[in-house]
mmCIF file with all atom_site columns, C-alpha atoms in Angstrom:
data_model
loop_
_atom_site.group_PDB
_atom_site.id
_atom_site.type_symbol
_atom_site.label_atom_id
_atom_site.label_alt_id
_atom_site.label_comp_id
_atom_site.label_asym_id
_atom_site.label_entity_id
_atom_site.label_seq_id
_atom_site.pdbx_PDB_ins_code
_atom_site.Cartn_x
_atom_site.Cartn_y
_atom_site.Cartn_z
_atom_site.occupancy
_atom_site.B_iso_or_equiv
_atom_site.pdbx_formal_charge
_atom_site.auth_seq_id
_atom_site.auth_comp_id
_atom_site.auth_asym_id
_atom_site.auth_atom_id
_atom_site.pdbx_PDB_model_num
ATOM 1   C CA . MET E 1 1   ? 0.000   0.000  0.000   1.00 0.00 ? 171 MET E CA 1
ATOM 2   C CA . ILE E 1 2   ? 1.282   3.444  -0.920  1.00 0.00 ? 172 ILE E CA 1
ATOM 3   C CA . ASP E 1 3   ? 1.528   6.023  1.884   1.00 0.00 ? 173 ASP E CA 1
ATOM 4   C CA . ASN E 1 4   ? -0.132  9.453  1.659   1.00 0.00 ? 174 ASN E CA 1
ATOM 5   C CA . LYS E 1 5   ? 3.080   11.482 1.218   1.00 0.00 ? 175 LYS E CA 1
ATOM 6   C CA . THR E 1 6   ? 4.244   9.321  -1.681  1.00 0.00 ? 176 THR E CA 1
ATOM 7   C CA . PHE E 1 7   ? 0.782   9.498  -3.245  1.00 0.00 ? 177 PHE E CA 1
ATOM 8   C CA . ILE E 1 8   ? 0.693   13.321 -2.976  1.00 0.00 ? 178 ILE E CA 1
ATOM 9   C CA . ALA E 1 9   ? 4.244   13.689 -4.328  1.00 0.00 ? 179 ALA E CA 1
ATOM 10  C CA . ALA E 1 10  ? 3.400   11.417 -7.273  1.00 0.00 ? 180 ALA E CA 1
ATOM 11  C CA . GLY E 1 11  ? 0.262   13.443 -7.944  1.00 0.00 ? 181 GLY E CA 1
ATOM 12  C CA . ILE E 1 12  ? 2.170   16.731 -7.957  1.00 0.00 ? 182 ILE E CA 1
ATOM 13  C CA . ILE E 1 13  ? 4.846   15.314 -10.262 1.00 0.00 ? 183 ILE E CA 1
ATOM 14  C CA . LEU E 1 14  ? 2.173   13.957 -12.617 1.00 0.00 ? 184 LEU E CA 1
ATOM 15  C CA . ALA E 1 15  ? 0.373   17.345 -12.624 1.00 0.00 ? 185 ALA E CA 1
ATOM 16  C CA . ILE E 1 16  ? 3.632   19.146 -13.453 1.00 0.00 ? 186 ILE E CA 1
ATOM 17  C CA . VAL E 1 17  ? 4.404   16.725 -16.306 1.00 0.00 ? 187 VAL E CA 1
ATOM 18  C CA . ILE E 1 18  ? 0.892   17.169 -17.739 1.00 0.00 ? 188 ILE E CA 1
ATOM 19  C CA . GLY E 1 19  ? 1.150   20.962 -17.315 1.00 0.00 ? 189 GLY E CA 1
ATOM 20  C CA . VAL E 1 20  ? 4.511   21.182 -19.088 1.00 0.00 ? 190 VAL E CA 1
ATOM 21  C CA . VAL E 1 21  ? 3.279   19.002 -21.960 1.00 0.00 ? 191 VAL E CA 1
ATOM 22  C CA . ALA E 1 22  ? 0.079   21.080 -22.198 1.00 0.00 ? 192 ALA E CA 1
ATOM 23  C CA . VAL E 1 23  ? 2.120   24.251 -22.810 1.00 0.00 ? 193 VAL E CA 1
ATOM 24  C CA . PHE E 1 24  ? 3.329   22.809 -26.097 1.00 0.00 ? 194 PHE E CA 1
ATOM 25  C CA . MET E 1 25  ? 0.032   21.174 -27.114 1.00 0.00 ? 195 MET E CA 1
ATOM 26  C CA . ALA E 1 26  ? -2.582  23.763 -26.060 1.00 0.00 ? 196 ALA E CA 1
ATOM 27  C CA . SER E 1 27  ? -4.335  25.942 -28.606 1.00 0.00 ? 197 SER E CA 1
ATOM 28  C CA . GLY E 1 28  ? -3.708  29.696 -28.523 1.00 0.00 ? 198 GLY E CA 1
ATOM 29  C CA . ASP E 1 29  ? -7.311  30.263 -29.577 1.00 0.00 ? 199 ASP E CA 1
ATOM 30  C CA . PRO E 1 30  ? -9.705  30.671 -26.617 1.00 0.00 ? 200 PRO E CA 1
ATOM 31  C CA . ASP E 1 31  ? -11.767 27.617 -25.840 1.00 0.00 ? 201 ASP E CA 1
ATOM 32  C CA . GLY E 1 32  ? -14.181 26.525 -23.181 1.00 0.00 ? 202 GLY E CA 1
ATOM 33  C CA . LEU E 1 33  ? -16.135 29.285 -21.463 1.00 0.00 ? 203 LEU E CA 1
ATOM 34  C CA . GLU E 1 34  ? -14.572 32.139 -23.470 1.00 0.00 ? 204 GLU E CA 1
ATOM 35  C CA . SER E 1 35  ? -15.346 30.424 -26.774 1.00 0.00 ? 205 SER E CA 1
ATOM 36  C CA . THR E 1 36  ? -18.889 29.615 -25.679 1.00 0.00 ? 206 THR E CA 1
ATOM 37  C CA . ALA E 1 37  ? -19.496 33.263 -24.742 1.00 0.00 ? 207 ALA E CA 1
ATOM 38  C CA . LEU E 1 38  ? -18.257 34.394 -28.152 1.00 0.00 ? 208 LEU E CA 1
ATOM 39  C CA . VAL E 1 39  ? -20.491 31.861 -29.937 1.00 0.00 ? 209 VAL E CA 1
ATOM 40  C CA . VAL E 1 40  ? -23.543 32.911 -27.884 1.00 0.00 ? 210 VAL E CA 1
ATOM 41  C CA . GLN E 1 41  ? -22.844 36.583 -28.682 1.00 0.00 ? 211 GLN E CA 1
ATOM 42  C CA . GLY E 1 42  ? -22.502 35.766 -32.389 1.00 0.00 ? 212 GLY E CA 1
ATOM 43  C CA . GLU E 1 43  ? -18.876 36.944 -32.463 1.00 0.00 ? 213 GLU E CA 1
ATOM 44  C CA . LYS E 1 44  ? -17.621 33.633 -33.871 1.00 0.00 ? 214 LYS E CA 1
ATOM 45  C CA . THR E 1 45  ? -18.929 30.424 -35.334 1.00 0.00 ? 215 THR E CA 1
ATOM 46  C CA . LEU E 1 46  ? -18.762 27.193 -33.380 1.00 0.00 ? 216 LEU E CA 1
ATOM 47  C CA . THR E 1 47  ? -15.766 25.946 -35.376 1.00 0.00 ? 217 THR E CA 1
ATOM 48  C CA . GLY E 1 48  ? -14.283 29.320 -36.423 1.00 0.00 ? 218 GLY E CA 1
ATOM 49  C CA . LEU E 1 49  ? -11.341 31.227 -35.020 1.00 0.00 ? 219 LEU E CA 1
ATOM 50  C CA . SER E 1 50  ? -11.898 33.776 -32.266 1.00 0.00 ? 220 SER E CA 1
ATOM 51  C CA . PRO E 1 51  ? -11.509 37.472 -33.038 1.00 0.00 ? 221 PRO E CA 1
ATOM 52  C CA . GLU E 1 52  ? -8.215  39.042 -31.920 1.00 0.00 ? 222 GLU E CA 1
ATOM 53  C CA . ASP E 1 53  ? -9.935  41.055 -29.193 1.00 0.00 ? 223 ASP E CA 1
ATOM 54  C CA . GLY E 1 54  ? -12.271 38.204 -28.234 1.00 0.00 ? 224 GLY E CA 1
ATOM 55  C CA . ASP E 1 55  ? -11.678 38.392 -24.497 1.00 0.00 ? 225 ASP E CA 1
ATOM 56  C CA . ALA E 1 56  ? -12.890 41.985 -24.111 1.00 0.00 ? 226 ALA E CA 1
ATOM 57  C CA . GLU E 1 57  ? -15.949 41.290 -26.238 1.00 0.00 ? 227 GLU E CA 1
ATOM 58  C CA . ALA E 1 58  ? -16.821 38.151 -24.295 1.00 0.00 ? 228 ALA E CA 1
ATOM 59  C CA . ILE E 1 59  ? -16.752 39.992 -20.988 1.00 0.00 ? 229 ILE E CA 1
ATOM 60  C CA . GLY E 1 60  ? -18.189 43.227 -22.309 1.00 0.00 ? 230 GLY E CA 1
ATOM 61  C CA . GLU E 1 61  ? -16.065 46.367 -22.510 1.00 0.00 ? 231 GLU E CA 1
ATOM 62  C CA . GLY E 1 62  ? -16.530 48.683 -19.552 1.00 0.00 ? 232 GLY E CA 1
ATOM 63  C CA . THR E 1 63  ? -18.686 46.246 -17.598 1.00 0.00 ? 233 THR E CA 1
ATOM 64  C CA . PHE E 1 64  ? -15.977 44.437 -15.659 1.00 0.00 ? 234 PHE E CA 1
ATOM 65  C CA . GLU E 1 65  ? -12.228 44.766 -15.544 1.00 0.00 ? 235 GLU E CA 1
ATOM 66  C CA . TYR E 1 66  ? -9.582  42.721 -13.810 1.00 0.00 ? 236 TYR E CA 1
ATOM 67  C CA . GLU E 1 67  ? -5.854  42.250 -14.006 1.00 0.00 ? 237 GLU E CA 1
ATOM 68  C CA . ALA E 1 68  ? -4.785  38.623 -13.754 1.00 0.00 ? 238 ALA E CA 1
ATOM 69  C CA . PRO E 1 69  ? -1.354  38.075 -12.167 1.00 0.00 ? 239 PRO E CA 1
ATOM 70  C CA . LEU E 1 70  ? -0.420  35.572 -14.911 1.00 0.00 ? 240 LEU E CA 1
ATOM 71  C CA . PRO E 1 71  ? -2.877  36.251 -17.776 1.00 0.00 ? 241 PRO E CA 1
ATOM 72  C CA . ASP E 1 72  ? -3.588  33.330 -20.099 1.00 0.00 ? 242 ASP E CA 1
ATOM 73  C CA . TYR E 1 73  ? -1.075  31.194 -18.174 1.00 0.00 ? 243 TYR E CA 1
ATOM 74  C CA . SER E 1 74  ? 1.864   33.270 -19.392 1.00 0.00 ? 244 SER E CA 1
ATOM 75  C CA . MET E 1 75  ? 4.344   35.985 -18.508 1.00 0.00 ? 245 MET E CA 1
ATOM 76  C CA . GLU E 1 76  ? 4.817   38.819 -20.956 1.00 0.00 ? 246 GLU E CA 1
ATOM 77  C CA . GLY E 1 77  ? 8.062   38.436 -22.878 1.00 0.00 ? 247 GLY E CA 1
ATOM 78  C CA . ALA E 1 78  ? 9.001   35.109 -21.271 1.00 0.00 ? 248 ALA E CA 1
ATOM 79  C CA . GLY E 1 79  ? 7.710   32.793 -24.041 1.00 0.00 ? 249 GLY E CA 1
ATOM 80  C CA . LYS E 1 80  ? 7.216   29.104 -23.305 1.00 0.00 ? 250 LYS E CA 1
ATOM 81  C CA . GLY E 1 81  ? 9.341   29.369 -20.148 1.00 0.00 ? 251 GLY E CA 1
ATOM 82  C CA . GLY E 1 82  ? 6.855   31.868 -18.738 1.00 0.00 ? 252 GLY E CA 1
ATOM 83  C CA . GLU E 1 83  ? 3.967   29.586 -19.594 1.00 0.00 ? 253 GLU E CA 1
ATOM 84  C CA . ILE E 1 84  ? 5.657   26.651 -17.844 1.00 0.00 ? 254 ILE E CA 1
ATOM 85  C CA . PHE E 1 85  ? 6.393   28.833 -14.796 1.00 0.00 ? 255 PHE E CA 1
ATOM 86  C CA . SER E 1 86  ? 2.766   30.006 -14.717 1.00 0.00 ? 256 SER E CA 1
ATOM 87  C CA . LEU E 1 87  ? 1.464   26.442 -14.842 1.00 0.00 ? 257 LEU E CA 1
ATOM 88  C CA . ILE E 1 88  ? 3.790   25.282 -12.081 1.00 0.00 ? 258 ILE E CA 1
ATOM 89  C CA . VAL E 1 89  ? 2.714   28.234 -9.898  1.00 0.00 ? 259 VAL E CA 1
ATOM 90  C CA . GLY E 1 90  ? -0.925  27.370 -10.667 1.00 0.00 ? 260 GLY E CA 1
ATOM 91  C CA . ILE E 1 91  ? -0.400  23.721 -9.734  1.00 0.00 ? 261 ILE E CA 1
ATOM 92  C CA . PHE E 1 92  ? 1.125   24.630 -6.362  1.00 0.00 ? 262 PHE E CA 1
ATOM 93  C CA . VAL E 1 93  ? -1.506  27.320 -5.637  1.00 0.00 ? 263 VAL E CA 1
ATOM 94  C CA . THR E 1 94  ? -4.264  24.822 -6.437  1.00 0.00 ? 264 THR E CA 1
ATOM 95  C CA . PHE E 1 95  ? -2.572  22.174 -4.294  1.00 0.00 ? 265 PHE E CA 1
ATOM 96  C CA . ALA E 1 96  ? -2.294  24.656 -1.398  1.00 0.00 ? 266 ALA E CA 1
ATOM 97  C CA . LEU E 1 97  ? -5.965  25.654 -1.708  1.00 0.00 ? 267 LEU E CA 1
ATOM 98  C CA . ILE E 1 98  ? -7.185  22.054 -1.840  1.00 0.00 ? 268 ILE E CA 1
ATOM 99  C CA . GLY E 1 99  ? -4.864  21.075 1.008   1.00 0.00 ? 269 GLY E CA 1
ATOM 100 C CA . GLY E 1 100 ? -6.072  24.018 3.091   1.00 0.00 ? 270 GLY E CA 1
ATOM 101 C CA . VAL E 1 101 ? -9.739  23.246 2.530   1.00 0.00 ? 271 VAL E CA 1
ATOM 102 C CA . THR E 1 102 ? -9.144  19.563 3.238   1.00 0.00 ? 272 THR E CA 1
ATOM 103 C CA . TRP E 1 103 ? -7.276  20.407 6.412   1.00 0.00 ? 273 TRP E CA 1
ATOM 104 C CA . ALA E 1 104 ? -10.039 22.828 7.522   1.00 0.00 ? 274 ALA E CA 1
ATOM 105 C CA . ILE E 1 105 ? -12.749 20.224 6.948   1.00 0.00 ? 275 ILE E CA 1
ATOM 106 C CA . THR E 1 106 ? -10.967 17.273 8.513   1.00 0.00 ? 276 THR E CA 1
ATOM 107 C CA . SER E 1 107 ? -9.437  19.068 11.486  1.00 0.00 ? 277 SER E CA 1
ATOM 108 C CA . LYS E 1 108 ? -12.754 20.067 13.086  1.00 0.00 ? 278 LYS E CA 1
ATOM 109 C CA . PRO E 1 109 ? -13.049 18.639 16.565  1.00 0.00 ? 279 PRO E CA 1
ATOM 110 C CA . SER E 1 110 ? -15.780 16.063 16.869  1.00 0.00 ? 280 SER E CA 1
ATOM 111 C CA . LYS E 1 111 ? -18.728 16.855 19.139  1.00 0.00 ? 281 LYS E CA 1
ATOM 112 C CA . SER E 1 112 ? -19.076 13.327 20.457  1.00 0.00 ? 282 SER E CA 1
#
């Protein structure tokens, strides 16, 4: 039987490998929720390319603005290295959030 620390370490390593591979295989054209918003708004066809300024149109200019710390999983001017760094940071942030929530849920004292 595998212990918890080994299982978690293997999971993190697997997530990093998948993340690094995804940098080189992912499409630069928005997909998922952004693409769906553009299709619903009639800004693109279901199988067509997104407009260059698709993100602002999907959200609606002037309705909501935000500044992501690592927009589109990248760092300006850093190329693929920046994308890999962004994914690794995202993996560890996600791991910390899930670990924190798990710890908060499981560490409650029982009332019995």
